Tab-separated table of C-alpha atoms and ligand atoms in Angstrom:
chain	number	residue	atom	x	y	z
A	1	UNK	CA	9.207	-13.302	7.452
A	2	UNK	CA	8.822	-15.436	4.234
A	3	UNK	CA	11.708	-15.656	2.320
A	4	UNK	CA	12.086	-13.463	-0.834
A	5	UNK	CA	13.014	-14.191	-4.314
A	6	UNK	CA	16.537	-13.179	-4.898
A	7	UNK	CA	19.195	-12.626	-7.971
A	8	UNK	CA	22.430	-13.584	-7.402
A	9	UNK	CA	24.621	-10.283	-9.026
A	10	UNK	CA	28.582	-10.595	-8.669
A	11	UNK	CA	27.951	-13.451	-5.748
A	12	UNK	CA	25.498	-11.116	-3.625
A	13	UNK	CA	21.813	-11.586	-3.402
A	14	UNK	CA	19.315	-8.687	-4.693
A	15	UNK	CA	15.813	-8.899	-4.067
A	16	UNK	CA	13.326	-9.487	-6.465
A	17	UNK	CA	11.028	-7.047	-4.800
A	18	UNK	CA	8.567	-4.468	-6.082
A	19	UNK	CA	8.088	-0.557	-4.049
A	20	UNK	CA	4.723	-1.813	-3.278
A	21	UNK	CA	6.160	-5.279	-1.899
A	22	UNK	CA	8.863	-3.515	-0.030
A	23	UNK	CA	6.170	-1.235	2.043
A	24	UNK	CA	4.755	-4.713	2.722
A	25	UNK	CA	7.915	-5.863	4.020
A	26	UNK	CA	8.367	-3.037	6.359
A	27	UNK	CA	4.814	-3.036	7.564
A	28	UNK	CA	5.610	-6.490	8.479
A	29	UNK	CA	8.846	-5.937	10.295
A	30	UNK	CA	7.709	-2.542	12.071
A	31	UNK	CA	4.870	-5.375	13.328
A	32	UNK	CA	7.746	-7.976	14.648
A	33	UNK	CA	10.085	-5.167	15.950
A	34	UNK	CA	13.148	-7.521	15.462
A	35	UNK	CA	16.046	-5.305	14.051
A	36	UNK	CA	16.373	-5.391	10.431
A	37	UNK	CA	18.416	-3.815	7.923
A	38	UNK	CA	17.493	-2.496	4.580
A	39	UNK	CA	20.338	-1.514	2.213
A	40	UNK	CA	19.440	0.045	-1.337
A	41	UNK	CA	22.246	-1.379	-3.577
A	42	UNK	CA	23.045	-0.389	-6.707
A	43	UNK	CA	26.307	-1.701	-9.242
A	44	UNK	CA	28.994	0.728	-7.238
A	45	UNK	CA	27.774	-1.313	-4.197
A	46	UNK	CA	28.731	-4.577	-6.025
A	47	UNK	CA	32.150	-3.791	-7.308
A	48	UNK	CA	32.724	-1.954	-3.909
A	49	UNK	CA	32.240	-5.218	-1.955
A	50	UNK	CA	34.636	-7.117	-4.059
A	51	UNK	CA	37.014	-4.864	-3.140
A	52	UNK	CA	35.593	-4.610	0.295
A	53	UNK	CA	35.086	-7.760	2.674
A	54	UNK	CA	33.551	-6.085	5.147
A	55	UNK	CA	30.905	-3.927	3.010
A	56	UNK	CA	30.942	-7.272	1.009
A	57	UNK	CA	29.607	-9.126	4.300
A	58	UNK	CA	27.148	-6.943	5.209
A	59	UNK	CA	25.065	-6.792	2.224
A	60	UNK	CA	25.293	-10.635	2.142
A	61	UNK	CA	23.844	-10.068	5.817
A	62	UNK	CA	21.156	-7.288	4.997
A	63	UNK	CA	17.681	-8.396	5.553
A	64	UNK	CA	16.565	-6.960	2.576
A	65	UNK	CA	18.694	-5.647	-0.542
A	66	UNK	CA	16.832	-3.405	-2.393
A	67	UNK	CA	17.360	-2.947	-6.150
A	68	UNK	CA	17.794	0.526	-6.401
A	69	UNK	CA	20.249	1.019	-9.817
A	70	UNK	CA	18.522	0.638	-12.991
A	71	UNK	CA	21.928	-1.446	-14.327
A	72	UNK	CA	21.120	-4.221	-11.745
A	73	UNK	CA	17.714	-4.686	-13.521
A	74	UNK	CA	19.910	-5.116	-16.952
A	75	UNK	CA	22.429	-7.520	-15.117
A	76	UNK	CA	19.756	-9.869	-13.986
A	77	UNK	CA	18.059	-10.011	-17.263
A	78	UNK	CA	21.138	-10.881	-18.810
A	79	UNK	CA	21.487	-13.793	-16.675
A	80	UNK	CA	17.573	-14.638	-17.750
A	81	UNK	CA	16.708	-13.203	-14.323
A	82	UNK	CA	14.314	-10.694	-13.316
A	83	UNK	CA	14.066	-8.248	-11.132
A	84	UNK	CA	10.820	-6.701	-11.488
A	85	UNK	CA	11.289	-2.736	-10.813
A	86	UNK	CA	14.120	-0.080	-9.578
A	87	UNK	CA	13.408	0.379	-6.251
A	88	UNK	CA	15.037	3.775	-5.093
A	89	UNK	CA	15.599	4.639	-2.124
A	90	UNK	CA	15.075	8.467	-3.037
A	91	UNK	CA	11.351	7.264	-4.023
A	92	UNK	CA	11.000	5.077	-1.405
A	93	UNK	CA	11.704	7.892	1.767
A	94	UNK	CA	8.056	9.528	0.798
A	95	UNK	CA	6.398	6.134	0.486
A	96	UNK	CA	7.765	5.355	3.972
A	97	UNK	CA	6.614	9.386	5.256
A	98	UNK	CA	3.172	8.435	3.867
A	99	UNK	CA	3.078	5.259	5.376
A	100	UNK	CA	4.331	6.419	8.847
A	101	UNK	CA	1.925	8.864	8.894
A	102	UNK	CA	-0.826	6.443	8.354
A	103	UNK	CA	0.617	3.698	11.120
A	104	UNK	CA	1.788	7.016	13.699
A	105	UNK	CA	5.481	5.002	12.995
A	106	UNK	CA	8.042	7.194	14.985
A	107	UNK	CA	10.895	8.284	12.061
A	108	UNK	CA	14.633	8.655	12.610
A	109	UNK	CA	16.461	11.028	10.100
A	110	UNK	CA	20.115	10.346	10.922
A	111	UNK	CA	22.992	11.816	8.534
A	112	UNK	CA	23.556	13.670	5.425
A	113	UNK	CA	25.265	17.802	6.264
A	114	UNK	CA	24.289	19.757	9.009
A	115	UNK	CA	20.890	20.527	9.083
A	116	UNK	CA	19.917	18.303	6.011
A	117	UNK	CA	18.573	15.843	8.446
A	118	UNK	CA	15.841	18.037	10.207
A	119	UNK	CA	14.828	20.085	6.678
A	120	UNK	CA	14.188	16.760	5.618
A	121	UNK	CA	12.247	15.615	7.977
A	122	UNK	CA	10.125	19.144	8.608
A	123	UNK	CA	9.387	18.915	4.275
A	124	UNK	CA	8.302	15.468	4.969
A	125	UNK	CA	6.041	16.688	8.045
A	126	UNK	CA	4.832	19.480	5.775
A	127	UNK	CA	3.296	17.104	3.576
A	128	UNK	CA	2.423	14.220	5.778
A	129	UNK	CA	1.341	16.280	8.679
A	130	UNK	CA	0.681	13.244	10.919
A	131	UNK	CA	4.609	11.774	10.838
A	132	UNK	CA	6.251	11.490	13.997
A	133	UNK	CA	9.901	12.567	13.876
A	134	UNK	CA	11.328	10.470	16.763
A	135	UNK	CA	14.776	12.850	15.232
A	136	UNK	CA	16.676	14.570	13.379
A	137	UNK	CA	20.623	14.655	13.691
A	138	UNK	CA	23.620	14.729	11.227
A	139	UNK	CA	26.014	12.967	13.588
A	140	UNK	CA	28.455	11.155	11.738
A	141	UNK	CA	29.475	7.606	10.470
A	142	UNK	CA	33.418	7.439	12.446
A	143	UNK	CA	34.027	5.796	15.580
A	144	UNK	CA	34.320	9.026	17.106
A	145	UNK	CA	31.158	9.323	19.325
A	146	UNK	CA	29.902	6.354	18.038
A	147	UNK	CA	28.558	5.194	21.671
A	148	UNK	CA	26.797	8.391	22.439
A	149	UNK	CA	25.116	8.348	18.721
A	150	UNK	CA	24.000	4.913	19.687
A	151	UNK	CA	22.944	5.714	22.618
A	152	UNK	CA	20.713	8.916	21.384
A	153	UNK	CA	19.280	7.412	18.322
A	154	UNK	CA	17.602	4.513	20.717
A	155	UNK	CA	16.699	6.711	23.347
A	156	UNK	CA	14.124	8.351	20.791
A	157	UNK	CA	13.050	4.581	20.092
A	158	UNK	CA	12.066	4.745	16.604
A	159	UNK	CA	9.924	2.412	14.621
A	160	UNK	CA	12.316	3.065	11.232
A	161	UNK	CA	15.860	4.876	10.776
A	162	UNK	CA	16.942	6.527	7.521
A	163	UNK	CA	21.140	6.248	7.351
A	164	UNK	CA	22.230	9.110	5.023
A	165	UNK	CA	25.977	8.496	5.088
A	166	UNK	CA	26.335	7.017	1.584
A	167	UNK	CA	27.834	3.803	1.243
A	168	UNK	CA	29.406	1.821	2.456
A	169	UNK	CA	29.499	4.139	5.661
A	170	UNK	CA	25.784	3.769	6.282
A	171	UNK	CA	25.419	0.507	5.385
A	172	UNK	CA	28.522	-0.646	8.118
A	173	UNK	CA	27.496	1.678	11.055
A	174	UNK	CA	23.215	-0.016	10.585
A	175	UNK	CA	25.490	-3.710	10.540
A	176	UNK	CA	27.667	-2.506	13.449
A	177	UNK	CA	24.775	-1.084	15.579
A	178	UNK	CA	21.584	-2.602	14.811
A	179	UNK	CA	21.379	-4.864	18.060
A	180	UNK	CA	22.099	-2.112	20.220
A	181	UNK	CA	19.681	0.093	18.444
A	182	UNK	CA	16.709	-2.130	18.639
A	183	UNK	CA	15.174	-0.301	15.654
A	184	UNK	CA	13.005	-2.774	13.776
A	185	UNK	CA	13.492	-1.185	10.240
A	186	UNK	CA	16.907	0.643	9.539
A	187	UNK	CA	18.205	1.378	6.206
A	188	UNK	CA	20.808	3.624	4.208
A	189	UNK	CA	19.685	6.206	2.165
A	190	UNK	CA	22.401	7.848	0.153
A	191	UNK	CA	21.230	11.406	-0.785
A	192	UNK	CA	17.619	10.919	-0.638
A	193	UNK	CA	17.432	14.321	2.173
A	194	UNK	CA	19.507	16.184	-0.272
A	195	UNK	CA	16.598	15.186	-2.742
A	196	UNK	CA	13.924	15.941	-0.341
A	197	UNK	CA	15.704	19.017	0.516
A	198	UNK	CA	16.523	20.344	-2.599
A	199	UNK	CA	20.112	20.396	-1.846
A	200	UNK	CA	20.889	17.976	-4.828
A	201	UNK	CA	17.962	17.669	-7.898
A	202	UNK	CA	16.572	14.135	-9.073
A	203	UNK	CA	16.609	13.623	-12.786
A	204	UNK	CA	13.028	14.219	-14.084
A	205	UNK	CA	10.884	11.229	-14.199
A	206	UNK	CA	11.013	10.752	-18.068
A	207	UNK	CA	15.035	10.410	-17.705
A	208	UNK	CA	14.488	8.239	-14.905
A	209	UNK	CA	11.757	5.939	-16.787
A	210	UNK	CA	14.497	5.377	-19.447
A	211	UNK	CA	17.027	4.162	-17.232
A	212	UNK	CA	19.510	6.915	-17.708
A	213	UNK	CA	19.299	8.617	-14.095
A	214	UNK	CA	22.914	7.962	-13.715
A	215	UNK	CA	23.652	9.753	-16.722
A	216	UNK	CA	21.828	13.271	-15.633
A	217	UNK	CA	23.686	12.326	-12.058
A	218	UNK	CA	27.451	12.459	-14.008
A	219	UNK	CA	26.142	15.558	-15.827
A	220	UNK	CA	24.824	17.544	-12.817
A	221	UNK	CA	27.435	16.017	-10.904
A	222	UNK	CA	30.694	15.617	-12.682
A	223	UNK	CA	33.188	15.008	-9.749
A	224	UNK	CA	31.434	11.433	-9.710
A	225	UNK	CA	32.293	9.972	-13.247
A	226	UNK	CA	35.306	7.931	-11.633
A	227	UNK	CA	31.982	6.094	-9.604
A	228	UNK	CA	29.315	6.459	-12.572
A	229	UNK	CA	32.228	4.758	-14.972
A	230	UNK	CA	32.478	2.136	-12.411
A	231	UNK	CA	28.783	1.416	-12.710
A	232	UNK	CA	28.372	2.118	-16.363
A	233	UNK	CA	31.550	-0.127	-17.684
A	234	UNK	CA	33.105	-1.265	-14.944
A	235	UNK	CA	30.113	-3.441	-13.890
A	236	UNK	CA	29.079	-4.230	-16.884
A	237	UNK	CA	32.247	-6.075	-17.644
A	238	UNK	CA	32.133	-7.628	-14.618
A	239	UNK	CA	28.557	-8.955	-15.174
A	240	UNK	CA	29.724	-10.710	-18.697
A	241	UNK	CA	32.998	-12.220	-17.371
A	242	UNK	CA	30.848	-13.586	-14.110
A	243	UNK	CA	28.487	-14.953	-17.246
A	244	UNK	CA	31.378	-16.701	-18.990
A	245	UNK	CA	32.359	-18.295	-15.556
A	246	UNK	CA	35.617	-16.418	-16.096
A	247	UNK	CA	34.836	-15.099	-12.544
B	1	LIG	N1	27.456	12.065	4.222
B	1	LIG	C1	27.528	12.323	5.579
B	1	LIG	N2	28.677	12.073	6.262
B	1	LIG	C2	29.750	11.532	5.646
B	1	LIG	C3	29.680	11.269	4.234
B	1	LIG	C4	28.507	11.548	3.563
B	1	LIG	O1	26.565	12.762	6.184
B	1	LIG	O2	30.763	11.300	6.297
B	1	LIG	C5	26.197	12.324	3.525
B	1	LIG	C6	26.182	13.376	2.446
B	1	LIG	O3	25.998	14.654	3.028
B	1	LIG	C7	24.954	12.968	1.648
B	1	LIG	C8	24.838	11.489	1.917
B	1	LIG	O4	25.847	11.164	2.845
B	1	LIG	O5	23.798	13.570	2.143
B	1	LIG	C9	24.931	10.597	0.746
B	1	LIG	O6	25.979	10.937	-0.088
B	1	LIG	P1	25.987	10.494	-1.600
B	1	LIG	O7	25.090	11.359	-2.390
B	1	LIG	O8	27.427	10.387	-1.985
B	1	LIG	O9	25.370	9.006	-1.516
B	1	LIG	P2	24.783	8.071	-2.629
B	1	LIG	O10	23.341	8.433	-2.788
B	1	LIG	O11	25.578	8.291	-3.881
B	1	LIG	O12	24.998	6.718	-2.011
């Protein structure tokens, strides 16, 4: 794979990658079925891996970081960077349906509550009516059961797995298991099957075009403004200190 552009946010590389060049990049890795992991970061990632080695290692180790938080597009540009679009993860699950359809790509839907995972991938189905869901299971991110998850999960031999644990859960168990998996394309997802679903409601696309998703996310969800503060001031602060080498 050629190497991609990169920022440098809070000491961890995000890719300077547009939706369009990310379908690329999967086409190409479905095609050399080496096991890769995707992770869609946003500014709670990045102060969550300072405070987490671990999380902190694996996105430093993901194959592809994804710049899916409109305040990592503002952080690079104040560092006279650019990253050239938000790439969501929630947008990027139909690109992937549509794509899978058109390759016949087998589809893993791992995570989220039970019986998120299968809606989302019989809405998907609905509307791509060629996708092949290799599954559909809510399992669960703890080392209880781990092996047998493992063990199921490559027994359906998918081409691409969707992680819907949130992070930093998702993000760990793809780090931890990848090998064993043998997937070629795994990535975390957050809620994108709640979106899909219709469990949880995306902000409509005007809100999200002016780069206030996160705000309609603290109003519709209000039990998150410790994390959205985090990402609104928190990161923010962190991004200007970092600037004035106080970091
Ligand atoms: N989730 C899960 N098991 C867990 C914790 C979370 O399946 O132990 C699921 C949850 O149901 C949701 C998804 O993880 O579908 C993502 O959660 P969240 O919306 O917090 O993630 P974000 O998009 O903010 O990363």
């Amino acid at each position: 794979m050629p190497a991609l552009p990169s920022v440098t946010l809070l000491g961890l590389p995000v890719h300077a990658i547009t939706m369009a060049e990310t379908l690329a990049w999967i086409e190409a890795a479905v095609t050399q079925r080496v096991p890769r992991q995707i992770c869609t970061a946003n500014p709670e990632f990045l102060m969550a891996a300072r405070r987490d080695p671990e999380f902190h290692r694996v996105l430093a180790g993901a194959d592809l970081v994804l710049p899916d938080g409109v305040g990592l597009l503002w952080a690079a540009r104040y560092h006279g960077r650019r990253l050239p679009e938000r790439v969501a993860g929630s947008d990027l699950i139909y690109r992937l349906a549509e794509l899978a359809d058109r390759h016949g790509w087998r589809l893993y839907f791992l995570g989220a509550a039970e019986g998120v995972a299968p809606a989302a991938a019989a809405a998907l189905q609905a509307r791509w009516p060629g996708l092949v869901i290799a599954g559909a299971f809510a399992g669960s991110p703890g080392p209880a059961g781990e092996d047998a998850l493992v063990e199921r999960v490559r027994a359906a031999r998918p081409d691409v797995l969707l992680v819907a644990y949130g992070a930093p859960a998702q993000d760990k168990w793809i780090a931890r298991h990848k090998d064993r998996l043998g997937v070629p394309v795994s990535l975390g997802v957050g809620g994108a099957f709640d979106f899909v679903v219709g469990v949880a409601q995306r902000a409509p696309r005007w809100v999200q075009r002016l780069g206030l998703e996160w705000l309609h996310r603290l109003w519709r969800q209000p039990w998150r403004a410790g994390r959205i503060l985090t990402a609104v001031v928190a990161f923010p602060l962190a991004v200007l200190r970092a600037g004035r080498g106080q970091d």
